[in-house]
Coordinates of C-alpha atoms and ligand atoms in Angstrom, one line a residue:
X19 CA 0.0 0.0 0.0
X20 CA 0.8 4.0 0.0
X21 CA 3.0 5.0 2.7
X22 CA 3.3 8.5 4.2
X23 CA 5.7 10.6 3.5
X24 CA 7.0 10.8 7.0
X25 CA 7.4 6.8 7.4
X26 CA 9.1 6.8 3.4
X27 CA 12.4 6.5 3.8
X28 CA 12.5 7.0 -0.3
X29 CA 10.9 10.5 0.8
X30 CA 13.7 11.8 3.0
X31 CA 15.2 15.2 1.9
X32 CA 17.9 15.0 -0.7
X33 CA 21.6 15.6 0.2
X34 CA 23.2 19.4 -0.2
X35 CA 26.6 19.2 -0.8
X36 CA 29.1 15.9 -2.2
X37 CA 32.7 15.8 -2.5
X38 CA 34.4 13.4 -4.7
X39 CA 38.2 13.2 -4.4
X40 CA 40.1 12.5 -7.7
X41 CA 39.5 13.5 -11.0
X42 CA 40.1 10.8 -13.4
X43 CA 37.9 8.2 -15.0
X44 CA 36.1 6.9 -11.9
X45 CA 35.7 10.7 -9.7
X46 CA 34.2 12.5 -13.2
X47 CA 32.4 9.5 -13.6
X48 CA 31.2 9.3 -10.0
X49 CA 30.2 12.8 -10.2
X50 CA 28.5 11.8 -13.4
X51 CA 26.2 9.3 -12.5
X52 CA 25.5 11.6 -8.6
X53 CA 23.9 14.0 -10.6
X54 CA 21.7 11.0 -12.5
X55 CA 21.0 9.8 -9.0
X56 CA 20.5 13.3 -7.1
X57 CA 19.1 15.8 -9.6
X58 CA 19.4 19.4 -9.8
X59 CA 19.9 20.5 -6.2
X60 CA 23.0 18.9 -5.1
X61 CA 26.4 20.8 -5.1
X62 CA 29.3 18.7 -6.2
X63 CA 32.8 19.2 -5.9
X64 CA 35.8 17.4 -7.0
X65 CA 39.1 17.6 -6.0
X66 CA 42.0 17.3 -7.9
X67 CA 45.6 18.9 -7.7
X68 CA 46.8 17.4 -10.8
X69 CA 45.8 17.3 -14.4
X70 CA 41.5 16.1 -14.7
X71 CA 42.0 12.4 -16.5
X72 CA 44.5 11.0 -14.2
X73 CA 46.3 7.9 -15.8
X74 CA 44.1 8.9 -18.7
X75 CA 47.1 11.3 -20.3
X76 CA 48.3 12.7 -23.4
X77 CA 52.1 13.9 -24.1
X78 CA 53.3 16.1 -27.3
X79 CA 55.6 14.6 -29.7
X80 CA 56.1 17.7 -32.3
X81 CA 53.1 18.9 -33.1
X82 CA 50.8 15.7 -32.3
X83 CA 49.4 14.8 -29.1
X84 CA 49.7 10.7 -27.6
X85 CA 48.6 8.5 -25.1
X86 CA 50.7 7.7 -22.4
X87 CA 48.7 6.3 -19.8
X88 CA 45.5 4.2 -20.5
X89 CA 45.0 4.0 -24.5
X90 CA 42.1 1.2 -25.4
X91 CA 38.9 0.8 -24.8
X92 CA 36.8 -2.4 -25.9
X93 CA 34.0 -2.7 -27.8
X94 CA 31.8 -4.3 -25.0
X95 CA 32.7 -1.2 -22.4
X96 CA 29.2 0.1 -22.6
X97 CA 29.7 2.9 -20.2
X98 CA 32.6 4.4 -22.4
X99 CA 30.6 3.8 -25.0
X100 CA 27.6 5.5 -23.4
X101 CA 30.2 8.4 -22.1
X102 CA 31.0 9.4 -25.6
X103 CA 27.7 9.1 -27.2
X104 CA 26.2 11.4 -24.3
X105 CA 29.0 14.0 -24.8
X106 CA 29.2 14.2 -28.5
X107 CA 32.7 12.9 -28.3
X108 CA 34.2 10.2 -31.5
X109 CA 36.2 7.6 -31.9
X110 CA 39.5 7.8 -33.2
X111 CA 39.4 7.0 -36.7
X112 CA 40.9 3.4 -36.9
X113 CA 44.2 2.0 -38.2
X114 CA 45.1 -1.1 -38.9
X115 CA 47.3 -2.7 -36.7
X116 CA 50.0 -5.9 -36.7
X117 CA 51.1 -8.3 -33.6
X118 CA 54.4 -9.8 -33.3
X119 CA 56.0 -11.9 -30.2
X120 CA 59.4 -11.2 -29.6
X121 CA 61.7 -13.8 -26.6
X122 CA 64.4 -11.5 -26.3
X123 CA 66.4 -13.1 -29.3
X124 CA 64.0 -13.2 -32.1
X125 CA 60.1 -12.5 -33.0
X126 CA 58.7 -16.4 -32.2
X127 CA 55.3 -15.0 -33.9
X128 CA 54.6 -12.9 -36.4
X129 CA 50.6 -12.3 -37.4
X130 CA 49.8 -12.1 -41.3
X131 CA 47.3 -10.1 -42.9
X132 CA 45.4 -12.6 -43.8
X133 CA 42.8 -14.1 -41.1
X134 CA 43.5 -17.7 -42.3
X135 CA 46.9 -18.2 -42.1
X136 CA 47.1 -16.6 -38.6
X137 CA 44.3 -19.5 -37.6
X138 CA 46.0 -22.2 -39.3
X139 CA 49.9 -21.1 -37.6
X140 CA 47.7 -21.0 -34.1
X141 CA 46.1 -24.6 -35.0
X142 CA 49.2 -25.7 -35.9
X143 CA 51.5 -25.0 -33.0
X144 CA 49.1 -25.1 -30.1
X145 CA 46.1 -26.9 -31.3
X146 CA 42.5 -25.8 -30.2
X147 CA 44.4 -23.7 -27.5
X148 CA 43.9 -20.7 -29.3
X149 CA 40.0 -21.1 -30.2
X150 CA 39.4 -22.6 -26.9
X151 CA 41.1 -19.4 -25.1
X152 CA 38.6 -17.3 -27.5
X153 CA 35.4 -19.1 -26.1
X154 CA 36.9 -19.1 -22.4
X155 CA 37.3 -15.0 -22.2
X156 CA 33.8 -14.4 -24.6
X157 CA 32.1 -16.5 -21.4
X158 CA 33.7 -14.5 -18.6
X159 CA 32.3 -11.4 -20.6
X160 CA 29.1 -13.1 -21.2
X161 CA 28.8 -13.2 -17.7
X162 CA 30.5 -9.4 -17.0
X163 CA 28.2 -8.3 -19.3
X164 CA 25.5 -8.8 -16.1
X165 CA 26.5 -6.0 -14.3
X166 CA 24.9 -3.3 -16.8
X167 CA 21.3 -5.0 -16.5
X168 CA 22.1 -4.6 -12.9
X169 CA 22.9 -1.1 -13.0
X170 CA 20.1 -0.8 -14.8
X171 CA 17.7 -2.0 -12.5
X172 CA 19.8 0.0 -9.9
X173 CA 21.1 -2.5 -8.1
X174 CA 24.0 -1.9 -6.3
X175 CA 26.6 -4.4 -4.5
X176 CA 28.9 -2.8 -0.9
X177 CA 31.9 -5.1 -2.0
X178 CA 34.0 -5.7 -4.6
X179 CA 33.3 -9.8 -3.7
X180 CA 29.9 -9.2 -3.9
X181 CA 29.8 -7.1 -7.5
X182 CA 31.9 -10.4 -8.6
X183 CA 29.4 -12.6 -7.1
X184 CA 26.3 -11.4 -8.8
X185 CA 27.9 -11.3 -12.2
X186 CA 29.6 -14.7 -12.3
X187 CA 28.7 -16.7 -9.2
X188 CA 31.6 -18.6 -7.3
X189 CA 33.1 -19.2 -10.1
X190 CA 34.2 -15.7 -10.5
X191 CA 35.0 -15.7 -6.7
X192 CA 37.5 -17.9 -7.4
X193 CA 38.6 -16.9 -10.9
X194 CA 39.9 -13.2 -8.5
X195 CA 41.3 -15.6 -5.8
X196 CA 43.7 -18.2 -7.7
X197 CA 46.3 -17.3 -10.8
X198 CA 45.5 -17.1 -14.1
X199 CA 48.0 -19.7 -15.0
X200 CA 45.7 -22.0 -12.6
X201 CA 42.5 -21.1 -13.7
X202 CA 43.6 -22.1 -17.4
X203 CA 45.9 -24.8 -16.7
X204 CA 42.9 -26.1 -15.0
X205 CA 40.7 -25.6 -17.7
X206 CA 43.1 -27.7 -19.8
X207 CA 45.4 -24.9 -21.6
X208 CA 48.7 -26.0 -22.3
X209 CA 52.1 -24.4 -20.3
X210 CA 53.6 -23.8 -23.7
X211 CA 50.5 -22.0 -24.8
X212 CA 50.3 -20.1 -21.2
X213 CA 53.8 -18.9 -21.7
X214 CA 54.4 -18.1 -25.3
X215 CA 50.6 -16.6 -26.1
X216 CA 49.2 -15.6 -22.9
X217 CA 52.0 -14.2 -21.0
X218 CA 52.9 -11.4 -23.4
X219 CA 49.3 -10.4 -23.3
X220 CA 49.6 -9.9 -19.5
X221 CA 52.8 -8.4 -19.7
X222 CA 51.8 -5.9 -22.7
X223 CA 48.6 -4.7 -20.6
X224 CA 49.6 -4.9 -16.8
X225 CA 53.4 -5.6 -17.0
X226 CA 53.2 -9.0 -15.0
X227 CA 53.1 -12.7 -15.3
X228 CA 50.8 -15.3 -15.9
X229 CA 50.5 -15.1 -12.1
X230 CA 47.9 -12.3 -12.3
X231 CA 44.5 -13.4 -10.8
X232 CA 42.2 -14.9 -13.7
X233 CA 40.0 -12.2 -13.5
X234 CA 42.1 -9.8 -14.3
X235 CA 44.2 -12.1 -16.7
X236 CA 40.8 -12.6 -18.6
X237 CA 40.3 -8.7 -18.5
X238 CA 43.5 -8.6 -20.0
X239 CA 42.6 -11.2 -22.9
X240 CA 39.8 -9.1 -23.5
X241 CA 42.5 -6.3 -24.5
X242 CA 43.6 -8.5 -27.1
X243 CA 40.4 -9.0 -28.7
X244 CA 39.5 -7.2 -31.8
X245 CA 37.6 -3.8 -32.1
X246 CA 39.1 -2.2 -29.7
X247 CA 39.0 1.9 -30.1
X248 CA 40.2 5.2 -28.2
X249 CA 38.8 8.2 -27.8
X250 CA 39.2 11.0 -30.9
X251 CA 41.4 14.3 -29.3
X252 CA 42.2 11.4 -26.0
X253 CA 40.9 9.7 -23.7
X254 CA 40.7 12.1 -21.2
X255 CA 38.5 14.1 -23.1
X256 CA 35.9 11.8 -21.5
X257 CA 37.2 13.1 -18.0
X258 CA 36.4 16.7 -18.9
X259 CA 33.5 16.2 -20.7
X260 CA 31.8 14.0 -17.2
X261 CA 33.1 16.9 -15.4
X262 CA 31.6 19.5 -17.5
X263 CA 28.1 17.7 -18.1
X264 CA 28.0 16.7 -14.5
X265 CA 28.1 20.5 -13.3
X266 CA 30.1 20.2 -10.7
X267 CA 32.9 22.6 -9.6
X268 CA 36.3 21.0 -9.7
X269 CA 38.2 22.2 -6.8
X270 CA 42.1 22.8 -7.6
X271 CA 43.1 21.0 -4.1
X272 CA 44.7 18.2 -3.1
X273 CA 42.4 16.3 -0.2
X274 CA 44.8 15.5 3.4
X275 CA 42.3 14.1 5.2
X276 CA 38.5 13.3 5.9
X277 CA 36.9 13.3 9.1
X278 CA 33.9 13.3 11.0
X279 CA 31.7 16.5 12.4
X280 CA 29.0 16.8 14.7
X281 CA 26.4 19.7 14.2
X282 CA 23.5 20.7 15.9
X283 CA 20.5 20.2 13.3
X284 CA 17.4 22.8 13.2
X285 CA 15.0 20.2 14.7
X286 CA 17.2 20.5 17.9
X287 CA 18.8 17.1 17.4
X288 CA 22.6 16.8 15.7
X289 CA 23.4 16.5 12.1
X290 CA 26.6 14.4 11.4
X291 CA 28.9 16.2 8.2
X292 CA 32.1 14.6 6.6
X293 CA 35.0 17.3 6.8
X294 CA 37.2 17.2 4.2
X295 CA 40.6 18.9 4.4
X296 CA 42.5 20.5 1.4
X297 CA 45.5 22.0 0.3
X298 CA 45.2 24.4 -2.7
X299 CA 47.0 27.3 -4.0
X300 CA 45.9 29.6 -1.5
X301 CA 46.9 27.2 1.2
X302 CA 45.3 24.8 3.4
X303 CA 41.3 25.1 3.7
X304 CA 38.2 22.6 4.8
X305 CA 34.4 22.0 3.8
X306 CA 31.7 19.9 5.3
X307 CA 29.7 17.4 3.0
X308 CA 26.9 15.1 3.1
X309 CA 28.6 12.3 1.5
X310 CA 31.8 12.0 0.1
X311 CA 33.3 9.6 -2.2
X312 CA 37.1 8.8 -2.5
X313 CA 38.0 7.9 -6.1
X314 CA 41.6 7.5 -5.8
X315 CA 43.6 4.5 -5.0
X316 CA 44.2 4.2 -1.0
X317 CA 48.1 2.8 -1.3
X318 CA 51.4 4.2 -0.8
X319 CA 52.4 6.4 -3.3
X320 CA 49.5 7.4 -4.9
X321 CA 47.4 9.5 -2.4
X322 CA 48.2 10.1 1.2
X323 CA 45.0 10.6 3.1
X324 CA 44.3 9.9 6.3
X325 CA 41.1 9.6 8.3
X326 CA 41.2 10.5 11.8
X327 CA 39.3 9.8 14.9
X328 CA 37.5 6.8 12.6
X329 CA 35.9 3.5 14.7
X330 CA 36.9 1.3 13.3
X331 CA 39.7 3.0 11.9
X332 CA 40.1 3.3 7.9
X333 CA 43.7 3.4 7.1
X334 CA 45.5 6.0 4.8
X335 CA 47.0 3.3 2.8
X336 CA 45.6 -0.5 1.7
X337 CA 47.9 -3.9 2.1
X338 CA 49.1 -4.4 -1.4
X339 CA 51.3 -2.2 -3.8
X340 CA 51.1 -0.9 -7.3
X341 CA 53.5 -2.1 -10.2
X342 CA 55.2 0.4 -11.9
X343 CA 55.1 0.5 -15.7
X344 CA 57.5 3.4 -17.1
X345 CA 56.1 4.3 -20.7
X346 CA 58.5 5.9 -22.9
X347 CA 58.0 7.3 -26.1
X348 CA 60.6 7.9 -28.9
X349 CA 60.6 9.6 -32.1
X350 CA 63.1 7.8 -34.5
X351 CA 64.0 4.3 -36.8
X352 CA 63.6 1.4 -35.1
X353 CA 66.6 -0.9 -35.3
X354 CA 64.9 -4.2 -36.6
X355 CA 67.6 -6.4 -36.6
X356 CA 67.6 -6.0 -32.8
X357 CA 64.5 -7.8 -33.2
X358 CA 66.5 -10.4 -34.6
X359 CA 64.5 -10.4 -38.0
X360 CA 66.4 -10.4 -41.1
X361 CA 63.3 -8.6 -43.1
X362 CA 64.4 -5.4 -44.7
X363 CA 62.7 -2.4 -42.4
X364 CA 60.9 -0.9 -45.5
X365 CA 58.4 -4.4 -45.4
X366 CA 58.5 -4.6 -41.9
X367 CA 54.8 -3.2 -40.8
X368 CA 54.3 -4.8 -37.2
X369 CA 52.5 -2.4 -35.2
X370 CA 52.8 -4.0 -31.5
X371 CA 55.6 -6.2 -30.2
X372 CA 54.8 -8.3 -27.4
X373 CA 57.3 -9.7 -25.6
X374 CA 57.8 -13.5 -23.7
X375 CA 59.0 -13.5 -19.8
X376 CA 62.8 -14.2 -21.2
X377 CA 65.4 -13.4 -19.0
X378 CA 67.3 -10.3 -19.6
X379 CA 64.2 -8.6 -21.7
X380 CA 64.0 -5.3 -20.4
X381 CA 61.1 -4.3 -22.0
X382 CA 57.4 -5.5 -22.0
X383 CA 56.3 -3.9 -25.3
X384 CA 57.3 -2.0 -27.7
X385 CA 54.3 -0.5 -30.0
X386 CA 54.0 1.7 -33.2
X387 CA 51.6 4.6 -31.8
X388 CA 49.2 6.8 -33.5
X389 CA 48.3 10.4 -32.6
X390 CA 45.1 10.9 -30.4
X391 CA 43.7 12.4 -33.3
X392 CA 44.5 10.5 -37.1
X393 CA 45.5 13.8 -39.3
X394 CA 43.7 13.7 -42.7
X395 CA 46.0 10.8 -45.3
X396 CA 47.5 9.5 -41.7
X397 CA 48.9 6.0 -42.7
X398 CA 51.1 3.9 -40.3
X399 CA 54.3 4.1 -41.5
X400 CA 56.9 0.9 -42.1
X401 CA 60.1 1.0 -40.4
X402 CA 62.0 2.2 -42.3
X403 CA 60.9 6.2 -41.7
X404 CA 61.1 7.7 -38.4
X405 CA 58.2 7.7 -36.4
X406 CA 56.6 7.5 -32.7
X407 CA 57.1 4.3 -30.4
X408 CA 56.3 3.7 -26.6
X409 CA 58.1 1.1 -25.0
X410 CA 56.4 -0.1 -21.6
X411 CA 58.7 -1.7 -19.3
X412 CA 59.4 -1.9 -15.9
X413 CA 62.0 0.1 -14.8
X414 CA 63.1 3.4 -17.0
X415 CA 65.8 2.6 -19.4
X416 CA 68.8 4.0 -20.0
X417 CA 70.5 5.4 -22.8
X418 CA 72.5 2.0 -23.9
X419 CA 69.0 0.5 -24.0
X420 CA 67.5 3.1 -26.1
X421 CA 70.7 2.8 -28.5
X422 CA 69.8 -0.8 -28.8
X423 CA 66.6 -0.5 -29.6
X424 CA 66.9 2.6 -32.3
X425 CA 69.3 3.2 -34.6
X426 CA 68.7 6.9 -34.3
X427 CA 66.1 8.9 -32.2
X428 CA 65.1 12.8 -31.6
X429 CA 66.0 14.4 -29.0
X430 CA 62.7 14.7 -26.3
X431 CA 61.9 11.8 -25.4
X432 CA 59.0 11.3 -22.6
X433 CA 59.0 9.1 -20.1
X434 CA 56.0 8.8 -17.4
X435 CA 56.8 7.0 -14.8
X436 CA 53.2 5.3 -13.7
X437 CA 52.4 3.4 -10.2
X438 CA 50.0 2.1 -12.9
X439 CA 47.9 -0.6 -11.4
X440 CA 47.9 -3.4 -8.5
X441 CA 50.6 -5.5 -8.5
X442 CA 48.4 -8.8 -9.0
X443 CA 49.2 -11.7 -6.4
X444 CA 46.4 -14.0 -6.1
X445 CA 44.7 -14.7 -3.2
X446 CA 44.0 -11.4 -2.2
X447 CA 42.9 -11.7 1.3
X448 CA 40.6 -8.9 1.9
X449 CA 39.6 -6.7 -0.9
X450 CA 39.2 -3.2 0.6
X451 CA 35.3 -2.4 0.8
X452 CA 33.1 0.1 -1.7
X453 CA 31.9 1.8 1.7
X454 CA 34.4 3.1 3.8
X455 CA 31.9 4.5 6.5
X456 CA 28.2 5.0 7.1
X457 CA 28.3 7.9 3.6
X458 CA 31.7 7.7 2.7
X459 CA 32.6 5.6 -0.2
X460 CA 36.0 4.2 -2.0
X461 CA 35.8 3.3 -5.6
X462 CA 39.4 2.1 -5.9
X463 CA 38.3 -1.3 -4.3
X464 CA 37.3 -2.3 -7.8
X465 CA 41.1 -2.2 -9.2
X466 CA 42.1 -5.4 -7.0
X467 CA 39.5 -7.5 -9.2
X468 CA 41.6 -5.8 -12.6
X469 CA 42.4 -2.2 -13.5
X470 CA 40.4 -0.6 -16.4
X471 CA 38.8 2.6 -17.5
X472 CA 35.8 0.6 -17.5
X473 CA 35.8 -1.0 -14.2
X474 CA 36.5 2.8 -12.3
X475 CA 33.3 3.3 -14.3
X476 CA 31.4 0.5 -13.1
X477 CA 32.5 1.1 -9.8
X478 CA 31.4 4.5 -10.7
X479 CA 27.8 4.1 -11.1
X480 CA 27.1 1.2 -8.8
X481 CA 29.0 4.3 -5.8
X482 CA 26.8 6.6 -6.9
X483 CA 23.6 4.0 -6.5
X484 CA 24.7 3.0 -3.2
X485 CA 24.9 6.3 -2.0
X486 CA 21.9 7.2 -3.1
X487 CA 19.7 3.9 -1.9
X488 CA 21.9 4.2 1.5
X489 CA 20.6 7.4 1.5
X490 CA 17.3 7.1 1.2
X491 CA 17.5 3.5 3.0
X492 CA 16.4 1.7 0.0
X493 CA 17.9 -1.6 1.2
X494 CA 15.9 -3.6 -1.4
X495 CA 18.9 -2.6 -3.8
X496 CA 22.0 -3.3 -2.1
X497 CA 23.6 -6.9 -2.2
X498 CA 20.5 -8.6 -3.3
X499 CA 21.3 -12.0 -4.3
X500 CA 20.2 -14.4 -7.7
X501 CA 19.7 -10.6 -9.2
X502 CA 20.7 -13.2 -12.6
X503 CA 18.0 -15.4 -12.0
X504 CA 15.3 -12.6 -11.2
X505 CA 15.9 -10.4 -13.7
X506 CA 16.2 -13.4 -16.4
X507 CA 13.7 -12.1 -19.1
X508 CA 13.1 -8.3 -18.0
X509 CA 14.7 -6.1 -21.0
Ligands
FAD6 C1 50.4 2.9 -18.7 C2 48.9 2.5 -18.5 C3 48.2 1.9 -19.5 C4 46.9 1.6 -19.3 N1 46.2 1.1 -20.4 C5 44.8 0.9 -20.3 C6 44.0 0.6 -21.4 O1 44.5 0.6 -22.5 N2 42.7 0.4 -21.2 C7 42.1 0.6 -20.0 O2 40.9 0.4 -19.9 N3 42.8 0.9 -18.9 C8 44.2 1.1 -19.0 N4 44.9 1.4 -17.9 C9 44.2 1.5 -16.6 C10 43.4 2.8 -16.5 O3 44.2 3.9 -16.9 C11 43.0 3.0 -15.0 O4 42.3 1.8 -14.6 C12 42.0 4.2 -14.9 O5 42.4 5.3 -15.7 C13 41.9 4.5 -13.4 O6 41.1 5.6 -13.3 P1 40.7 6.2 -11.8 O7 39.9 7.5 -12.0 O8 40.1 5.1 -11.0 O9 42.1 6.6 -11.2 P2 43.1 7.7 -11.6 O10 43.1 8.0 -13.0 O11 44.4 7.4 -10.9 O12 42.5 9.0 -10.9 C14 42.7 9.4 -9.5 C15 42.9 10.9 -9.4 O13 43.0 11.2 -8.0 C16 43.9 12.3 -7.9 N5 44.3 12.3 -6.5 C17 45.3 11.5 -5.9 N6 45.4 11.9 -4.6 C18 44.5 12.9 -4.4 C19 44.2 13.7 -3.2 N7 44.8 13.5 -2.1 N8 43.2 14.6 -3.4 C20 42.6 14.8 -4.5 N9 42.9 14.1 -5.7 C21 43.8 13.1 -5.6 C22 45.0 11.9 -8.8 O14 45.8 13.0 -9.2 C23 44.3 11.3 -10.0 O15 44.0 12.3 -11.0 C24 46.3 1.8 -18.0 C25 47.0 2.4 -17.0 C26 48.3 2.7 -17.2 C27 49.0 3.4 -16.1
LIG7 C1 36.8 -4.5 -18.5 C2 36.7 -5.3 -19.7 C3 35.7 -6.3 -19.8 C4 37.5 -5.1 -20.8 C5 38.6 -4.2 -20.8 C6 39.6 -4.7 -21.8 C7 40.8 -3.8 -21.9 C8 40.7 -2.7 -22.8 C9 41.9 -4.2 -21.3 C10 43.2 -3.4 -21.3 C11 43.6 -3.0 -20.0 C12 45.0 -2.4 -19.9 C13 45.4 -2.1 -18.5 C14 45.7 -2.2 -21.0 C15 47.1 -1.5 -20.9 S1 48.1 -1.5 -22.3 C16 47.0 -1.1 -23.6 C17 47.7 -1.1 -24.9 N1 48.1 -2.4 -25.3 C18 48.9 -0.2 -25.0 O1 49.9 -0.6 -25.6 O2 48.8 1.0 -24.6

């Protein structure tokens, strides 16, 4: 039946004021999907001392802009895809692209134009690995693929085990909480397969083994499919163009800490606000805010917060650490003979060299890269001219290493030096939780199932529907379980 409006929890007054801390993918897409959930009334800010995108970042080479941080998106990420189409934002025109495998010595793989005889070299040297590895990461996405009918529906989950859960049952549970190499050793893959195919697709995308948890290791098969696309001008043009759209007021400050005030409320009882400290140009300052949500990764070295006076106490930095991947990018002629192939550089078009976990390989890739935006008669060019690489590896190299790999380079070279994503050990004991305290949320917690611009804006939407249902005390659509089998058949 109708309830009253004093005994509807959905009918409590809305929030006045949000903070979200961090301004790349997952804090403009937080702020994003508040507005969605709150409506006109609510003031947003987000903080951010550094550039708005985050790991989402361009660098000039000459005249033309490039990625250096995260670069592709798949065709299946439907909240990108939903990002750009609400903005008015394109894809970057498409170009053809070319995989090789290099061990250190020599490139063991080399892909062909033609569709068939890359299929028949597969079948040849690892069987129905290859097809089989296909069907294995199109039903983990089958299953990911949940968690936007979810969203939907507005269901929200409190944990990054329970997200997991609801899209893919145990099994996905423990996909996150054994290696990759397990998982598919277990499902029958071969070790030869697992170390000459699949490891320099983990090491190209998160610079680590095949001891990556599965779920993240098939995330990262996923980012070898084909299809994949980036965003025309960059990817962080989605960053500003959530912030924009969102209407909040980005706040030029980094956050020191959060903690908790009491207030006496107008109906004489007390009103409990987040405070959130900040250091800007003008020096050190604080705000009070309903809710707050912290979309920046809790561990050492990338955000030093801390929360005071907390029961039970929330700690400024999470168990675990991030990898480092230095990305460097080069203008000039690629040497190909240290790649060990004898082809003359003028026919050598490969793209993206992958590399095997060989001893004494000091880099993880080495890719051909195009500008963020493709300029009119743009064609990839062979070897043999000049043009712009990036070379991910894991420590920054030095000028001997450089001299190996080009015969000759310009002058300006960048190097970023990123604390780019968790540094995978499966099990992970304790993810860290979605809700930090009573309104204070942590989007982060999503990057220990796998890093991606599309899991920060997953995590995204389901913080901004938790706050909002915790909010209003809409328990009905936190954590519900079989959400797979009761929405089976709603569109
Ligand atoms: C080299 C590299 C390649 C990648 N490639 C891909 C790819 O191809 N495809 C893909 O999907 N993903 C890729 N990723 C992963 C992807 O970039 C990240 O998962 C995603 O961008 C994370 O977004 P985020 O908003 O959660 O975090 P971030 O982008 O890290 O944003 C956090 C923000 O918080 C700010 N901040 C920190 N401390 C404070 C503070 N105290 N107060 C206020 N603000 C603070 C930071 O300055 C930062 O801007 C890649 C990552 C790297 C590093
Ligand atoms: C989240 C799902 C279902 C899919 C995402 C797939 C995807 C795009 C994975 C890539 C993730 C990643 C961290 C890539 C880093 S390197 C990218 C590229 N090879 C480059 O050289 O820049």
């Amino acid at each position: 039946g109708r309830r009253t409006l004093a005994s509807d929890p959905g009918l409590r007054e809305q929030p006045k004021r949000i903070a979200v801390v961090g301004a790349g993918i997952g804090g403009t897409a937080t702020a994003y999907f508040l507005r969605q959930e709150f409506g006109a009334g609510v003031k947003i800010d987000v903080f951010e001392p550094e550039n708005v995108g985050g790991r989402l970042a361009t660098v000039k080479m000459g005249d033309l802009e490039y990625e250096t941080g995260g670069s592709v998106i798949h065709p299946l990420n439907l909240h990108m895809k939903h990002f750009i189409d609400n903005l008015g934002i394109s894809q970057r025109e498409n170009v053809p692209s070319k995989m090789a495998i290099f061990d250190g010595k020599e490139l063991t793989f080399e892909e062909s134009d033609w569709f068939i005889v890359n299929m028949l070299r597969m079948l040849w040297r690892y069987g129905f690995n290859f097809l089989r590895m296909q069907m294995w990461v199109e039903g983990v996405l089958d299953k990911f693929m949940r968690i936007y009918q979810y969203q939907q529906f507005g269901y929200s989950f409190s944990t990054v085990e329970q997200l997991l859960h609801a899209m893919g049952g145990d099994g996905f549970l423990t996909l996150a909480n054994q290696t990759l190499e397990e998982a598919m050793l277990g499902e029958g893959f071969s070790q030869v397969f697992l170390n000459n195919i699949v490891a320099p697709i983990t090491r190209v995308n998160y610079g680590q083994s095949v001891r990556v948890n599965g779920f993240v290791g098939a995330v990262s098969l996923a980012g070898a499919d084909s299809g994949l696309w980036a965003v025309d001008g960059g990817n962080k043009m989605v960053c500003s163009g959530l912030l924009y759209h969102s209407r909040a007021e980005l706040i030029p400050a980094r956050v020191t800490s959060i903690s908790v005030k009491v207030r006496p409320s107008k109906a004489g009882t007390t009103t409990s606000f987040y405070e959130v400290n900040y250091v800007g140009v003008s020096g050190p300052a604080h705000s009070l805010y309903d809710i707050v949500i912290v979309a920046t990764p809790l561990h050492t070295g990338k955000s030093d917060i801390s929360f005071p006076g907390f029961s039970p106490p929330i700690p400024s930095h999470y168990p675990g650490r991030f990898h480092q991947t230095v990305s460097t990018l080069v203008h000039g002629l690629l040497n190909v003979s240290y790649l060990g192939t004898r082809q003359k550089p003028s026919d050598f078009t490969v793209s993206d060299v992958l590399t095997t976990d060989a001893e004494g390989c000091f880099l993880n890739s080495l890719s051909s890269v195009d500008p963020v935006t493709i300029p009119p008669g743009y064609h990839r060019p062979p070897a043999s001219t000049p043009s712009v690489w990036k070379i991910f590896s894991p420590r920054p190299l030095t000028e001997a290493q450089l001299d190996a790999v080009f015969l000759s380079r310009d002058p300006g070279a960048s190097e970023t030096r990123w604390l780019a994503y968790p540094a995978y050990r499966p099990p992970h004991r304790r993810t860290p939780p979605f809700v930090l305290h009573d309104r204070l949320y942590y989007l982060n917690a999503v990057e220990w199932a796998a890093s991606a611009m599309e899991m920060s804006a997953i995590a995204a939407r389901n913080a901004a529907l938790l706050a909002h249902h915790r909010w209003h005390a809409l328990t009905g659509k936190i954590d519900q379980e079989d959400l797979h089998v009761r929405l089976r058949g709603e569109l």
